[in-house]
mmCIF file of C-alpha atoms in Angstrom:
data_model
loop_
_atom_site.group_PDB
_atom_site.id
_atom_site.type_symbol
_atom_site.label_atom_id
_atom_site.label_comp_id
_atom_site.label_asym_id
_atom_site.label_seq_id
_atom_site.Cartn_x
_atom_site.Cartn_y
_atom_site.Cartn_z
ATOM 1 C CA UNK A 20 104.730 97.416 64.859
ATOM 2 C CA UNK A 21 107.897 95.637 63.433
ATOM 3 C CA UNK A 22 110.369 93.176 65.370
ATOM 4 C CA UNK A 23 113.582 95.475 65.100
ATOM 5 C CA UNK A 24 116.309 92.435 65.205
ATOM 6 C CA UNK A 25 117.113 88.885 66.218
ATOM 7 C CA UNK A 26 115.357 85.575 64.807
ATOM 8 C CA UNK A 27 112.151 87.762 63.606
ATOM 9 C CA UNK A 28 113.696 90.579 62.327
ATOM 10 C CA UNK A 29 111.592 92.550 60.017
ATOM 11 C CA UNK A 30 108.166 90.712 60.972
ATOM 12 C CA UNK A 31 105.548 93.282 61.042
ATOM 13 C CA UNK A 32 102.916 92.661 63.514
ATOM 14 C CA UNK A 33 99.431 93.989 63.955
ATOM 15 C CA UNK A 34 97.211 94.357 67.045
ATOM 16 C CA UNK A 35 93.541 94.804 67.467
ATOM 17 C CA UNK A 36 92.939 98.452 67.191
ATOM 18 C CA UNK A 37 90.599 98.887 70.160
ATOM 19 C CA UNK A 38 93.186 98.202 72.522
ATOM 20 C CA UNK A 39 93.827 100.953 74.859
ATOM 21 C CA UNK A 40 97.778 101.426 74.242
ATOM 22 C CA UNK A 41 100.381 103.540 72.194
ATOM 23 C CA UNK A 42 102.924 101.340 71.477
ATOM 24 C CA UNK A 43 106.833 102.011 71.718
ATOM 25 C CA UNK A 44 108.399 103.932 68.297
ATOM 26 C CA UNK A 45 110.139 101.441 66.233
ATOM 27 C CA UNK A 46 112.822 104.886 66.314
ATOM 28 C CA UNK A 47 112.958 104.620 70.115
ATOM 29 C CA UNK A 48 112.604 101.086 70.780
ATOM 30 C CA UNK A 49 115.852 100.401 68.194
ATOM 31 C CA UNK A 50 117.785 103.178 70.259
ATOM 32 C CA UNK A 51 116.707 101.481 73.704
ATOM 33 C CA UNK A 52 117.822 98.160 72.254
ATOM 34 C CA UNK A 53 121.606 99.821 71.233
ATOM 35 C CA UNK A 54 121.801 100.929 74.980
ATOM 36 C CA UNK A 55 120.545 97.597 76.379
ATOM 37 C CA UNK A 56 123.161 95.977 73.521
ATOM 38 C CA UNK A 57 126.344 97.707 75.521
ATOM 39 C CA UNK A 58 125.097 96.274 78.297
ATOM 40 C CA UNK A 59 123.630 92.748 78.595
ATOM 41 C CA UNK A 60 123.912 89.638 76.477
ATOM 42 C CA UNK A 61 120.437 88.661 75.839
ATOM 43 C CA UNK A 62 120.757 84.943 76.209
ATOM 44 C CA UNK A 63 120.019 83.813 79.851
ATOM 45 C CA UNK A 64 118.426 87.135 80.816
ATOM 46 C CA UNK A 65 115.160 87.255 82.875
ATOM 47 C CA UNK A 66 112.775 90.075 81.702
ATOM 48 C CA UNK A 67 109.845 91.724 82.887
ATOM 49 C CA UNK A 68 107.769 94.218 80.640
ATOM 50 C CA UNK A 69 105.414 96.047 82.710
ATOM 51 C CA UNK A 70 102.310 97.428 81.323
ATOM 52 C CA UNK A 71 103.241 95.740 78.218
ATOM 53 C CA UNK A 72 100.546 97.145 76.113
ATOM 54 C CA UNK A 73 100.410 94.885 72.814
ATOM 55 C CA UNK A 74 103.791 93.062 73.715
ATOM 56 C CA UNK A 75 106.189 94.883 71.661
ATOM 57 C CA UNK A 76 108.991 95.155 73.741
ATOM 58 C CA UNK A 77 108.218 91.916 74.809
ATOM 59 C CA UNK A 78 108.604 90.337 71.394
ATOM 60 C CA UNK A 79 111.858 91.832 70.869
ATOM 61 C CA UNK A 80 113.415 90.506 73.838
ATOM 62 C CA UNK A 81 112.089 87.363 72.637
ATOM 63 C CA UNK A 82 113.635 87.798 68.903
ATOM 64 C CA UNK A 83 116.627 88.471 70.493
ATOM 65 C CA UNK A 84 117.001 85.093 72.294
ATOM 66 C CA UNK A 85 115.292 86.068 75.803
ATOM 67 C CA UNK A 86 113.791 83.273 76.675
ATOM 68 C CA UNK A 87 112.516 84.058 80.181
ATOM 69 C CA UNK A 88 109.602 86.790 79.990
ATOM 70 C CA UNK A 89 106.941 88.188 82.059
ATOM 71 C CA UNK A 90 104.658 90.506 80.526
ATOM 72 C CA UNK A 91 102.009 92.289 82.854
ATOM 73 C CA UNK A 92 98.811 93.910 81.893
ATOM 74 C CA UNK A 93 95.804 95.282 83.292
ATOM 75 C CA UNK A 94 93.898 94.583 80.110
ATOM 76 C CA UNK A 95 92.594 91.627 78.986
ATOM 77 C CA UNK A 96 92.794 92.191 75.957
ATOM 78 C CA UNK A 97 96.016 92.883 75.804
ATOM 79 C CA UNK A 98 97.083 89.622 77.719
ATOM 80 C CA UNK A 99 94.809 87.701 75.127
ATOM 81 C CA UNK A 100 96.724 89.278 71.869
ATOM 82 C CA UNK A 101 100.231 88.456 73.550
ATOM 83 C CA UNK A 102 99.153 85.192 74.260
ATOM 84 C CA UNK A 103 98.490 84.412 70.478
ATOM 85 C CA UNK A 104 101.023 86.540 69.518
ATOM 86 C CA UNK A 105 103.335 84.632 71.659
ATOM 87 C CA UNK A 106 102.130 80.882 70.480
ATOM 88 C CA UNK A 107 102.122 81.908 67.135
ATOM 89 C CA UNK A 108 106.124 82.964 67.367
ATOM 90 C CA UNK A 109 106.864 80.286 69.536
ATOM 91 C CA UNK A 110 108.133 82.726 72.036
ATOM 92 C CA UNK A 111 108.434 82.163 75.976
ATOM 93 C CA UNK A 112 106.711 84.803 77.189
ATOM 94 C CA UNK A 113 104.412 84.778 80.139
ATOM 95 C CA UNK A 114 101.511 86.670 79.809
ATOM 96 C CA UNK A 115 99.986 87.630 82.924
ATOM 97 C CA UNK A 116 96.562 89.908 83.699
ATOM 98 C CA UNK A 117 97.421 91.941 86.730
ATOM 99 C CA UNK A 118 97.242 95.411 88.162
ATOM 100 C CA UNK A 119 100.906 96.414 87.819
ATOM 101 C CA UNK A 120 101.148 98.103 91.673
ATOM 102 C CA UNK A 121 99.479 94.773 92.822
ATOM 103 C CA UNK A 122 101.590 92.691 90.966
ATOM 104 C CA UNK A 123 104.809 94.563 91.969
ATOM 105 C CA UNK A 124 104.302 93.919 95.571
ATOM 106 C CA UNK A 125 103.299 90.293 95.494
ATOM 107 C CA UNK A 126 105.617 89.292 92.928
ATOM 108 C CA UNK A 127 109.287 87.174 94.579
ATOM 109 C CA UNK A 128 110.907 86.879 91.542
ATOM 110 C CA UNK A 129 113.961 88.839 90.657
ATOM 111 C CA UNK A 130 115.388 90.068 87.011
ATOM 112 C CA UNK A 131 117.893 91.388 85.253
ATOM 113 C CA UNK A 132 115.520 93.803 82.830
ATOM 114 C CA UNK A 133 112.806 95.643 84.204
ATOM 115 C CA UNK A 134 111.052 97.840 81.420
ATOM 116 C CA UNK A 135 107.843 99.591 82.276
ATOM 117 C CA UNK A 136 106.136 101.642 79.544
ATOM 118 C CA UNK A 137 103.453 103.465 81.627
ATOM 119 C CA UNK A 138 99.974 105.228 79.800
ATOM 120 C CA UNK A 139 101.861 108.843 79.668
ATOM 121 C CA UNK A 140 98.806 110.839 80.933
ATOM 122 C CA UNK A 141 100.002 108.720 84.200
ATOM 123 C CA UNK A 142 100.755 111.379 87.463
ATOM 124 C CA UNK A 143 104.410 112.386 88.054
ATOM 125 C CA UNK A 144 103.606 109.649 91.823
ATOM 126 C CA UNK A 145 102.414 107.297 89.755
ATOM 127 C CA UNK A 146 105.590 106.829 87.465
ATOM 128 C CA UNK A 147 107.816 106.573 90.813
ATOM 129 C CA UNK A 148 105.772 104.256 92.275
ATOM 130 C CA UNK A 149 106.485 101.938 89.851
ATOM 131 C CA UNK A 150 110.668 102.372 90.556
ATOM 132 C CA UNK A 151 109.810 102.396 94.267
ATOM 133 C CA UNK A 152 108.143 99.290 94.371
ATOM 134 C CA UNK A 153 110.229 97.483 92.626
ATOM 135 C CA UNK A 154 113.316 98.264 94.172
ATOM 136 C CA UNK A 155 111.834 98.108 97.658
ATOM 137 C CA UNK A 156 110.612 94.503 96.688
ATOM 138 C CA UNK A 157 113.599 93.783 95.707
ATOM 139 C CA UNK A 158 112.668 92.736 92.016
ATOM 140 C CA UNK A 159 115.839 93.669 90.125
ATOM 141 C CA UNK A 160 118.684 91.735 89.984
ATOM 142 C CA UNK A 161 122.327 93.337 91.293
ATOM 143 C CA UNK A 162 123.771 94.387 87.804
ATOM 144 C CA UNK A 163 120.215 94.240 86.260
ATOM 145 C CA UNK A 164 118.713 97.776 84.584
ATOM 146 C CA UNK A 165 115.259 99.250 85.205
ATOM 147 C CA UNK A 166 113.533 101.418 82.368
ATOM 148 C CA UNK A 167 110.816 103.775 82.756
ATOM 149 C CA UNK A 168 109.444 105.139 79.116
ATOM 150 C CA UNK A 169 107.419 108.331 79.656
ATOM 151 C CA UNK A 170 106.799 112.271 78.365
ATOM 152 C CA UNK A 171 109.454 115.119 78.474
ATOM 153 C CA UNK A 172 106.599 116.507 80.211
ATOM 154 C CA UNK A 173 107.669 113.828 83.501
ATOM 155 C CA UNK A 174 111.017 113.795 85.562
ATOM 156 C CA UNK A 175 112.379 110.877 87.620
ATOM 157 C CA UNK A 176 115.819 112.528 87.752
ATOM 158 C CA UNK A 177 114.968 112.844 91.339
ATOM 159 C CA UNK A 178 113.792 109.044 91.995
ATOM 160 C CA UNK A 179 116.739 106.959 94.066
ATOM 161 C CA UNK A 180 118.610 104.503 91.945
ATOM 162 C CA UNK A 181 117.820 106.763 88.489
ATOM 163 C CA UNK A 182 121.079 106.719 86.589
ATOM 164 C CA UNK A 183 120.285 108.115 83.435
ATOM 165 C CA UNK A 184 117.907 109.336 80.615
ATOM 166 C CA UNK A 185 117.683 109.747 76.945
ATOM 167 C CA UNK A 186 115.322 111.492 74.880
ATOM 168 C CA UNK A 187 113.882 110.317 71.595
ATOM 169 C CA UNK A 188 111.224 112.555 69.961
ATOM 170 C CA UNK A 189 108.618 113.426 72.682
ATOM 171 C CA UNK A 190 109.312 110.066 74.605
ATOM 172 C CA UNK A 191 111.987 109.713 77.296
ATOM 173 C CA UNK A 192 113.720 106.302 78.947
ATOM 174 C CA UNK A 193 114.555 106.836 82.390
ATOM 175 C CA UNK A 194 116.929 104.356 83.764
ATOM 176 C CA UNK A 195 118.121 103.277 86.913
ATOM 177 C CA UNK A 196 120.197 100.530 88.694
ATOM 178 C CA UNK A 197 121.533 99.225 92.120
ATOM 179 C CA UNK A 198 123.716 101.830 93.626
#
């Protein structure tokens, strides 16, 4: 995986491979960051990266002068290579081993990025659930963004708050914001 832009741009990273993830398309994850580009400036912003996998996303937030990250997990080893990954860069990134659902409806904080890059074998419920709880809990922020990455073979068209979606290969972002 390769940091797309910002301070570490170019930096090629490698994760253990016997963690369970598939890790965002440098392809996609450049046209996500063009979207999020138009519209946020990255400085200030508070992030969370849900089922953040090896950290990717993460890391580019981070690159990009994010400084206020929560990454959530379910595996520990996961958690443990963002950890390094994250003293190693220097990065602010808070690394957290958690059932997502769980985590979702215990966490108070609020942000202004939510990105959630489910396993895609997920069920069609258990994508929602993950927009459901979040804006039920109230964990976005009022002009904050919430992105769903998941298979042309899943819909969320039909969630409340989904604003839009674009396609990139076989992988879709699904986002949605306050009304």
């Amino acid at each position: 995986m390769r940091i797309i832009s910002g301070k570490y741009k170019g930096r090629r990273l490698t994760a253990p491979k016997n963690l369970p993830v598939r890790p965002t398309t440098d392809m996609s994850k450049e046209a996500l960051f063009n979207i999020l580009n138009n519209h946020f400036n990255f400085e200030g912003l508070k992030v969370l990266d849900l089922f953040s996998g090896t950290g990717n996303l993460s890391y580019e937030f981070a690159s990009r002068g994010v400084d206020n990250i929560t990454a959530v997990d379910g595996d520990f080893g996961c958690v443990k290579y963002i950890k390094k990954t994250t003293e190693e860069l220097d990065f602010n990134i808070s690394a957290i081993k958690s059932d997502v659902y769980k985590f979702l409806e215990r966490n108070k904080s609020t942000y202004d990025i939510i990105v959630a890059d489910p396993p895609y074998d997920f069920t069609e419920k258990q994508f929602e659930d993950v927009a459901v709880l979040a804006f039920k809990n109230n964990l976005l922020n009022e002009e904050g963004m919430m992105i769903i990455e998941h298979s042309k073979h899943t819909s969320l068209e039909h969630v409340e708050n989904w604003s839009f979606s674009k396609k990139y290969g076989g992988s879709i972002f699904s986002f949605f914001e306050l009304e």
